[in-house]
Amino acid sequence: MVEARLSLTHDEHATFVWRVKLISWLSLAFMCVEAVVGVYAGVAASSIALIGWGIDSMIEGVASLVIIWRFTGERIHSDAAERTAQKVVAVSFFLLAPYVAVEATRQLITGTEPKASWIGIILALSSIVFMPLFGYAKKRIGNKLSSPATAGEGTQNILCAYLSVAILVGLAANALAGWWWADPLVALLVAVVAVQAGLRTWRGEACDDGC
């Protein structure tokens, strides 16, 4: 990873830094909308999966800000800033899991049935389209810049797309078939995947899959 960074010219490095900051700002704007609409739709439908997904979008937004911080000013060439950003991004994964797991378990035990949420379905579809674009771009640039923090944040975006598919299945199952239990089960999946991704990012393994 260090060799990849050292092989870049000054202009190439500056270009990649500019690109990652631009992509981070764009993804931040998208995730702010996703977070507000997701939490609102989740509360309206009593859907813990949607609420958890909305909170996850907030956490991803914070992670985007961390990457912007990482590549601003003197921190651009700072290994210490990179390690700090990597740990903060990893911890951000862990913030989501406890709330989602507890609420999903409560919903399963009490049998609280969420309402159908067509707004949530539309939001999930948009996330499936856009989040992989952000995620793979960040992972590629993270590899070029030898930045596990950037690649880890890209992994968050890609996971968001995968989780959007799960959310979509759960919401559709509830809306079309009345399978209310699909919602909390999907929420538990969100919690498990978040913890796994956090551990990978903490260990700096975000680029191991050829990003």
PDB file of C-alpha atoms in Angstrom:
ATOM      1  CA  MET A   1       0.000   0.000   0.000  1.00  0.00           C
ATOM      2  CA  VAL A   2       2.815   2.438   0.822  1.00  0.00           C
ATOM      3  CA  GLU A   3       4.515   1.595  -2.474  1.00  0.00           C
ATOM      4  CA  ALA A   4       1.320   2.502  -4.357  1.00  0.00           C
ATOM      5  CA  ARG A   5       1.277   5.934  -2.737  1.00  0.00           C
ATOM      6  CA  LEU A   6       4.976   6.575  -3.303  1.00  0.00           C
ATOM      7  CA  SER A   7       4.675   5.722  -7.019  1.00  0.00           C
ATOM      8  CA  LEU A   8       2.295   8.659  -7.604  1.00  0.00           C
ATOM      9  CA  THR A   9       3.632  11.954  -8.873  1.00  0.00           C
ATOM     10  CA  HIS A  10       2.766  15.126  -6.962  1.00  0.00           C
ATOM     11  CA  ASP A  11       0.158  16.092  -9.559  1.00  0.00           C
ATOM     12  CA  GLU A  12      -1.364  12.611  -9.613  1.00  0.00           C
ATOM     13  CA  HIS A  13      -1.603  12.568  -5.832  1.00  0.00           C
ATOM     14  CA  ALA A  14      -3.226  16.016  -5.806  1.00  0.00           C
ATOM     15  CA  THR A  15      -5.745  14.888  -8.429  1.00  0.00           C
ATOM     16  CA  PHE A  16      -6.761  11.824  -6.423  1.00  0.00           C
ATOM     17  CA  VAL A  17      -7.086  13.924  -3.264  1.00  0.00           C
ATOM     18  CA  TRP A  18      -9.347  16.362  -5.108  1.00  0.00           C
ATOM     19  CA  ARG A  19     -11.447  13.484  -6.446  1.00  0.00           C
ATOM     20  CA  VAL A  20     -11.917  11.777  -3.078  1.00  0.00           C
ATOM     21  CA  LYS A  21     -12.973  15.043  -1.456  1.00  0.00           C
ATOM     22  CA  LEU A  22     -15.451  15.764  -4.259  1.00  0.00           C
ATOM     23  CA  ILE A  23     -16.940  12.273  -4.054  1.00  0.00           C
ATOM     24  CA  SER A  24     -17.122  12.517  -0.268  1.00  0.00           C
ATOM     25  CA  TRP A  25     -19.030  15.811  -0.465  1.00  0.00           C
ATOM     26  CA  LEU A  26     -21.456  14.368  -3.038  1.00  0.00           C
ATOM     27  CA  SER A  27     -22.055  11.216  -1.017  1.00  0.00           C
ATOM     28  CA  LEU A  28     -22.480  13.323   2.130  1.00  0.00           C
ATOM     29  CA  ALA A  29     -25.263  15.317   0.469  1.00  0.00           C
ATOM     30  CA  PHE A  30     -26.972  12.148  -0.723  1.00  0.00           C
ATOM     31  CA  MET A  31     -26.724  10.485   2.681  1.00  0.00           C
ATOM     32  CA  CYS A  32     -28.133  13.529   4.470  1.00  0.00           C
ATOM     33  CA  VAL A  33     -31.279  13.230   2.364  1.00  0.00           C
ATOM     34  CA  GLU A  34     -31.302   9.460   2.832  1.00  0.00           C
ATOM     35  CA  ALA A  35     -30.954   9.803   6.613  1.00  0.00           C
ATOM     36  CA  VAL A  36     -33.763  12.352   7.033  1.00  0.00           C
ATOM     37  CA  VAL A  37     -36.203  10.566   4.750  1.00  0.00           C
ATOM     38  CA  GLY A  38     -35.267   7.124   6.088  1.00  0.00           C
ATOM     39  CA  VAL A  39     -35.802   8.025   9.745  1.00  0.00           C
ATOM     40  CA  TYR A  40     -39.010   9.913   8.949  1.00  0.00           C
ATOM     41  CA  ALA A  41     -40.410   7.013   6.915  1.00  0.00           C
ATOM     42  CA  GLY A  42     -39.282   4.537   9.572  1.00  0.00           C
ATOM     43  CA  VAL A  43     -40.981   6.422  12.400  1.00  0.00           C
ATOM     44  CA  ALA A  44     -44.153   6.851  10.348  1.00  0.00           C
ATOM     45  CA  ALA A  45     -44.259   3.132   9.539  1.00  0.00           C
ATOM     46  CA  SER A  46     -42.872   1.895  12.901  1.00  0.00           C
ATOM     47  CA  SER A  47     -40.129   0.174  10.896  1.00  0.00           C
ATOM     48  CA  ILE A  48     -36.992  -0.465  12.929  1.00  0.00           C
ATOM     49  CA  ALA A  49     -35.186  -1.561   9.756  1.00  0.00           C
ATOM     50  CA  LEU A  50     -35.862   1.791   8.090  1.00  0.00           C
ATOM     51  CA  ILE A  51     -34.975   3.756  11.234  1.00  0.00           C
ATOM     52  CA  GLY A  52     -31.741   1.798  11.609  1.00  0.00           C
ATOM     53  CA  TRP A  53     -30.963   2.354   7.954  1.00  0.00           C
ATOM     54  CA  GLY A  54     -31.551   6.086   8.363  1.00  0.00           C
ATOM     55  CA  ILE A  55     -29.235   6.191  11.385  1.00  0.00           C
ATOM     56  CA  ASP A  56     -26.676   4.228   9.374  1.00  0.00           C
ATOM     57  CA  SER A  57     -26.855   6.948   6.714  1.00  0.00           C
ATOM     58  CA  MET A  58     -26.118   9.560   9.385  1.00  0.00           C
ATOM     59  CA  ILE A  59     -23.092   7.557  10.519  1.00  0.00           C
ATOM     60  CA  GLU A  60     -21.909   7.207   6.923  1.00  0.00           C
ATOM     61  CA  GLY A  61     -22.239  10.965   6.566  1.00  0.00           C
ATOM     62  CA  VAL A  62     -19.959  11.442   9.570  1.00  0.00           C
ATOM     63  CA  ALA A  63     -17.491   9.011   7.993  1.00  0.00           C
ATOM     64  CA  SER A  64     -17.510  11.099   4.794  1.00  0.00           C
ATOM     65  CA  LEU A  65     -16.692  14.186   6.854  1.00  0.00           C
ATOM     66  CA  VAL A  66     -13.810  12.275   8.445  1.00  0.00           C
ATOM     67  CA  ILE A  67     -12.370  11.531   4.998  1.00  0.00           C
ATOM     68  CA  ILE A  68     -12.714  15.182   3.990  1.00  0.00           C
ATOM     69  CA  TRP A  69     -10.902  16.120   7.217  1.00  0.00           C
ATOM     70  CA  ARG A  70      -8.230  13.517   6.508  1.00  0.00           C
ATOM     71  CA  PHE A  71      -7.367  15.054   3.130  1.00  0.00           C
ATOM     72  CA  THR A  72      -7.444  18.735   4.093  1.00  0.00           C
ATOM     73  CA  GLY A  73      -4.417  20.934   4.816  1.00  0.00           C
ATOM     74  CA  GLU A  74      -1.291  19.390   6.348  1.00  0.00           C
ATOM     75  CA  ARG A  75      -3.123  16.125   7.059  1.00  0.00           C
ATOM     76  CA  ILE A  76      -2.967  15.168   3.354  1.00  0.00           C
ATOM     77  CA  HIS A  77       0.457  13.558   3.852  1.00  0.00           C
ATOM     78  CA  SER A  78       0.021  12.588   7.514  1.00  0.00           C
ATOM     79  CA  ASP A  79       0.188   8.907   8.436  1.00  0.00           C
ATOM     80  CA  ALA A  80      -1.090   9.793  11.917  1.00  0.00           C
ATOM     81  CA  ALA A  81      -4.177  11.452  10.400  1.00  0.00           C
ATOM     82  CA  GLU A  82      -4.724   8.359   8.261  1.00  0.00           C
ATOM     83  CA  ARG A  83      -4.622   6.061  11.298  1.00  0.00           C
ATOM     84  CA  THR A  84      -6.991   8.359  13.202  1.00  0.00           C
ATOM     85  CA  ALA A  85      -9.435   8.489  10.292  1.00  0.00           C
ATOM     86  CA  GLN A  86      -9.261   4.704   9.912  1.00  0.00           C
ATOM     87  CA  LYS A  87     -10.161   4.139  13.573  1.00  0.00           C
ATOM     88  CA  VAL A  88     -12.974   6.705  13.538  1.00  0.00           C
ATOM     89  CA  VAL A  89     -14.521   5.149  10.423  1.00  0.00           C
ATOM     90  CA  ALA A  90     -14.266   1.702  12.039  1.00  0.00           C
ATOM     91  CA  VAL A  91     -15.897   2.878  15.282  1.00  0.00           C
ATOM     92  CA  SER A  92     -18.711   4.480  13.290  1.00  0.00           C
ATOM     93  CA  PHE A  93     -19.762   1.005  12.179  1.00  0.00           C
ATOM     94  CA  PHE A  94     -20.123  -0.098  15.796  1.00  0.00           C
ATOM     95  CA  LEU A  95     -22.380   2.810  16.777  1.00  0.00           C
ATOM     96  CA  LEU A  96     -25.322   1.433  14.840  1.00  0.00           C
ATOM     97  CA  ALA A  97     -25.398  -2.206  15.925  1.00  0.00           C
ATOM     98  CA  PRO A  98     -26.563  -2.031  19.589  1.00  0.00           C
ATOM     99  CA  TYR A  99     -29.622   0.158  18.962  1.00  0.00           C
ATOM    100  CA  VAL A 100     -30.779  -1.796  15.919  1.00  0.00           C
ATOM    101  CA  ALA A 101     -30.237  -5.191  17.559  1.00  0.00           C
ATOM    102  CA  VAL A 102     -32.146  -4.265  20.732  1.00  0.00           C
ATOM    103  CA  GLU A 103     -35.064  -2.661  18.908  1.00  0.00           C
ATOM    104  CA  ALA A 104     -35.344  -5.445  16.334  1.00  0.00           C
ATOM    105  CA  THR A 105     -35.365  -8.078  19.090  1.00  0.00           C
ATOM    106  CA  ARG A 106     -38.024  -6.122  20.980  1.00  0.00           C
ATOM    107  CA  GLN A 107     -40.143  -5.911  17.860  1.00  0.00           C
ATOM    108  CA  LEU A 108     -39.895  -9.663  17.270  1.00  0.00           C
ATOM    109  CA  ILE A 109     -40.780 -10.462  20.901  1.00  0.00           C
ATOM    110  CA  THR A 110     -43.706  -8.057  21.165  1.00  0.00           C
ATOM    111  CA  GLY A 111     -45.005  -8.751  17.673  1.00  0.00           C
ATOM    112  CA  THR A 112     -45.199  -5.051  16.816  1.00  0.00           C
ATOM    113  CA  GLU A 113     -46.192  -4.915  13.164  1.00  0.00           C
ATOM    114  CA  PRO A 114     -44.707  -2.112  11.020  1.00  0.00           C
ATOM    115  CA  LYS A 115     -46.855  -0.414   8.403  1.00  0.00           C
ATOM    116  CA  ALA A 116     -46.131  -0.577   4.693  1.00  0.00           C
ATOM    117  CA  SER A 117     -43.754   2.180   3.549  1.00  0.00           C
ATOM    118  CA  TRP A 118     -43.716   2.973  -0.151  1.00  0.00           C
ATOM    119  CA  ILE A 119     -41.471   5.973   0.552  1.00  0.00           C
ATOM    120  CA  GLY A 120     -38.968   3.570   2.079  1.00  0.00           C
ATOM    121  CA  ILE A 121     -39.171   1.313  -0.972  1.00  0.00           C
ATOM    122  CA  ILE A 122     -38.423   4.220  -3.329  1.00  0.00           C
ATOM    123  CA  LEU A 123     -35.546   5.351  -1.097  1.00  0.00           C
ATOM    124  CA  ALA A 124     -34.061   1.851  -1.047  1.00  0.00           C
ATOM    125  CA  LEU A 125     -34.189   1.689  -4.843  1.00  0.00           C
ATOM    126  CA  SER A 126     -32.312   4.997  -5.162  1.00  0.00           C
ATOM    127  CA  SER A 127     -29.665   3.782  -2.733  1.00  0.00           C
ATOM    128  CA  ILE A 128     -29.196   0.557  -4.705  1.00  0.00           C
ATOM    129  CA  VAL A 129     -28.409   2.679  -7.777  1.00  0.00           C
ATOM    130  CA  PHE A 130     -26.169   5.403  -6.342  1.00  0.00           C
ATOM    131  CA  MET A 131     -24.300   3.995  -3.330  1.00  0.00           C
ATOM    132  CA  PRO A 132     -22.213   1.436  -5.272  1.00  0.00           C
ATOM    133  CA  LEU A 133     -21.029   4.276  -7.542  1.00  0.00           C
ATOM    134  CA  PHE A 134     -19.767   6.230  -4.526  1.00  0.00           C
ATOM    135  CA  GLY A 135     -18.387   3.160  -2.798  1.00  0.00           C
ATOM    136  CA  TYR A 136     -16.319   1.656  -5.607  1.00  0.00           C
ATOM    137  CA  ALA A 137     -14.941   5.066  -6.551  1.00  0.00           C
ATOM    138  CA  LYS A 138     -13.741   5.612  -2.965  1.00  0.00           C
ATOM    139  CA  LYS A 139     -12.260   2.124  -2.760  1.00  0.00           C
ATOM    140  CA  ARG A 140     -10.296   2.629  -6.002  1.00  0.00           C
ATOM    141  CA  ILE A 141      -8.975   6.008  -4.875  1.00  0.00           C
ATOM    142  CA  GLY A 142      -8.267   4.637  -1.389  1.00  0.00           C
ATOM    143  CA  ASN A 143      -6.080   2.008  -3.018  1.00  0.00           C
ATOM    144  CA  LYS A 144      -4.245   4.618  -5.070  1.00  0.00           C
ATOM    145  CA  LEU A 145      -3.656   6.818  -2.013  1.00  0.00           C
ATOM    146  CA  SER A 146      -2.811   3.901   0.320  1.00  0.00           C
ATOM    147  CA  SER A 147      -5.698   4.996   2.536  1.00  0.00           C
ATOM    148  CA  PRO A 148      -7.545   2.198   4.371  1.00  0.00           C
ATOM    149  CA  ALA A 149      -9.767   4.880   5.886  1.00  0.00           C
ATOM    150  CA  THR A 150     -10.986   5.948   2.450  1.00  0.00           C
ATOM    151  CA  ALA A 151     -11.396   2.362   1.292  1.00  0.00           C
ATOM    152  CA  GLY A 152     -13.253   1.546   4.513  1.00  0.00           C
ATOM    153  CA  GLU A 153     -15.626   4.434   3.938  1.00  0.00           C
ATOM    154  CA  GLY A 154     -16.173   3.118   0.423  1.00  0.00           C
ATOM    155  CA  THR A 155     -16.976  -0.252   1.930  1.00  0.00           C
ATOM    156  CA  GLN A 156     -19.622   1.451   4.067  1.00  0.00           C
ATOM    157  CA  ASN A 157     -21.253   2.846   0.943  1.00  0.00           C
ATOM    158  CA  ILE A 158     -21.244  -0.529  -0.796  1.00  0.00           C
ATOM    159  CA  LEU A 159     -22.663  -2.207   2.313  1.00  0.00           C
ATOM    160  CA  CYS A 160     -25.388   0.422   2.291  1.00  0.00           C
ATOM    161  CA  ALA A 161     -26.352  -0.761  -1.200  1.00  0.00           C
ATOM    162  CA  TYR A 162     -26.398  -4.408  -0.102  1.00  0.00           C
ATOM    163  CA  LEU A 163     -28.450  -3.508   2.931  1.00  0.00           C
ATOM    164  CA  SER A 164     -30.768  -1.500   0.713  1.00  0.00           C
ATOM    165  CA  VAL A 165     -31.524  -4.707  -1.171  1.00  0.00           C
ATOM    166  CA  ALA A 166     -32.319  -6.424   2.130  1.00  0.00           C
ATOM    167  CA  ILE A 167     -34.420  -3.441   3.235  1.00  0.00           C
ATOM    168  CA  LEU A 168     -36.262  -3.504  -0.082  1.00  0.00           C
ATOM    169  CA  VAL A 169     -37.035  -7.214   0.303  1.00  0.00           C
ATOM    170  CA  GLY A 170     -38.264  -6.687   3.863  1.00  0.00           C
ATOM    171  CA  LEU A 171     -40.419  -3.687   2.996  1.00  0.00           C
ATOM    172  CA  ALA A 172     -41.862  -5.372  -0.069  1.00  0.00           C
ATOM    173  CA  ALA A 173     -42.609  -8.552   1.899  1.00  0.00           C
ATOM    174  CA  ASN A 174     -44.468  -6.511   4.495  1.00  0.00           C
ATOM    175  CA  ALA A 175     -46.309  -4.335   1.970  1.00  0.00           C
ATOM    176  CA  LEU A 176     -47.313  -7.099  -0.419  1.00  0.00           C
ATOM    177  CA  ALA A 177     -47.558 -10.209   1.749  1.00  0.00           C
ATOM    178  CA  GLY A 178     -48.007  -8.841   5.258  1.00  0.00           C
ATOM    179  CA  TRP A 179     -44.826 -10.535   6.509  1.00  0.00           C
ATOM    180  CA  TRP A 180     -44.192  -8.045   9.335  1.00  0.00           C
ATOM    181  CA  TRP A 181     -41.409 -10.151  10.846  1.00  0.00           C
ATOM    182  CA  ALA A 182     -39.255  -9.600   7.743  1.00  0.00           C
ATOM    183  CA  ASP A 183     -38.593  -6.032   8.913  1.00  0.00           C
ATOM    184  CA  PRO A 184     -36.915  -6.815  12.270  1.00  0.00           C
ATOM    185  CA  LEU A 185     -35.049  -9.755  10.741  1.00  0.00           C
ATOM    186  CA  VAL A 186     -33.567  -7.452   8.112  1.00  0.00           C
ATOM    187  CA  ALA A 187     -32.702  -4.989  10.885  1.00  0.00           C
ATOM    188  CA  LEU A 188     -30.723  -7.702  12.705  1.00  0.00           C
ATOM    189  CA  LEU A 189     -28.859  -8.371   9.456  1.00  0.00           C
ATOM    190  CA  VAL A 190     -27.973  -4.662   9.328  1.00  0.00           C
ATOM    191  CA  ALA A 191     -26.485  -4.898  12.833  1.00  0.00           C
ATOM    192  CA  VAL A 192     -24.417  -8.023  12.091  1.00  0.00           C
ATOM    193  CA  VAL A 193     -22.998  -6.674   8.831  1.00  0.00           C
ATOM    194  CA  ALA A 194     -22.122  -3.354  10.474  1.00  0.00           C
ATOM    195  CA  VAL A 195     -20.060  -5.088  13.178  1.00  0.00           C
ATOM    196  CA  GLN A 196     -18.242  -7.261  10.637  1.00  0.00           C
ATOM    197  CA  ALA A 197     -17.376  -4.256   8.469  1.00  0.00           C
ATOM    198  CA  GLY A 198     -16.200  -2.303  11.510  1.00  0.00           C
ATOM    199  CA  LEU A 199     -13.793  -5.071  12.487  1.00  0.00           C
ATOM    200  CA  ARG A 200     -12.379  -5.248   8.944  1.00  0.00           C
ATOM    201  CA  THR A 201     -11.843  -1.489   8.802  1.00  0.00           C
ATOM    202  CA  TRP A 202     -10.240  -1.389  12.265  1.00  0.00           C
ATOM    203  CA  ARG A 203      -7.740  -4.025  11.124  1.00  0.00           C
ATOM    204  CA  GLY A 204      -7.096  -2.133   7.871  1.00  0.00           C
ATOM    205  CA  GLU A 205      -8.502  -4.926   5.719  1.00  0.00           C
ATOM    206  CA  ALA A 206     -10.809  -2.737   3.646  1.00  0.00           C
ATOM    207  CA  CYS A 207      -8.610  -3.031   0.558  1.00  0.00           C
ATOM    208  CA  ASP A 208      -7.959  -6.765   0.738  1.00  0.00           C
ATOM    209  CA  ASP A 209     -10.632  -7.546  -1.857  1.00  0.00           C
ATOM    210  CA  GLY A 210      -8.790  -5.778  -4.626  1.00  0.00           C
ATOM    211  CA  CYS A 211     -10.255  -2.302  -4.310  1.00  0.00           C
TER     212      CYS A 211
END
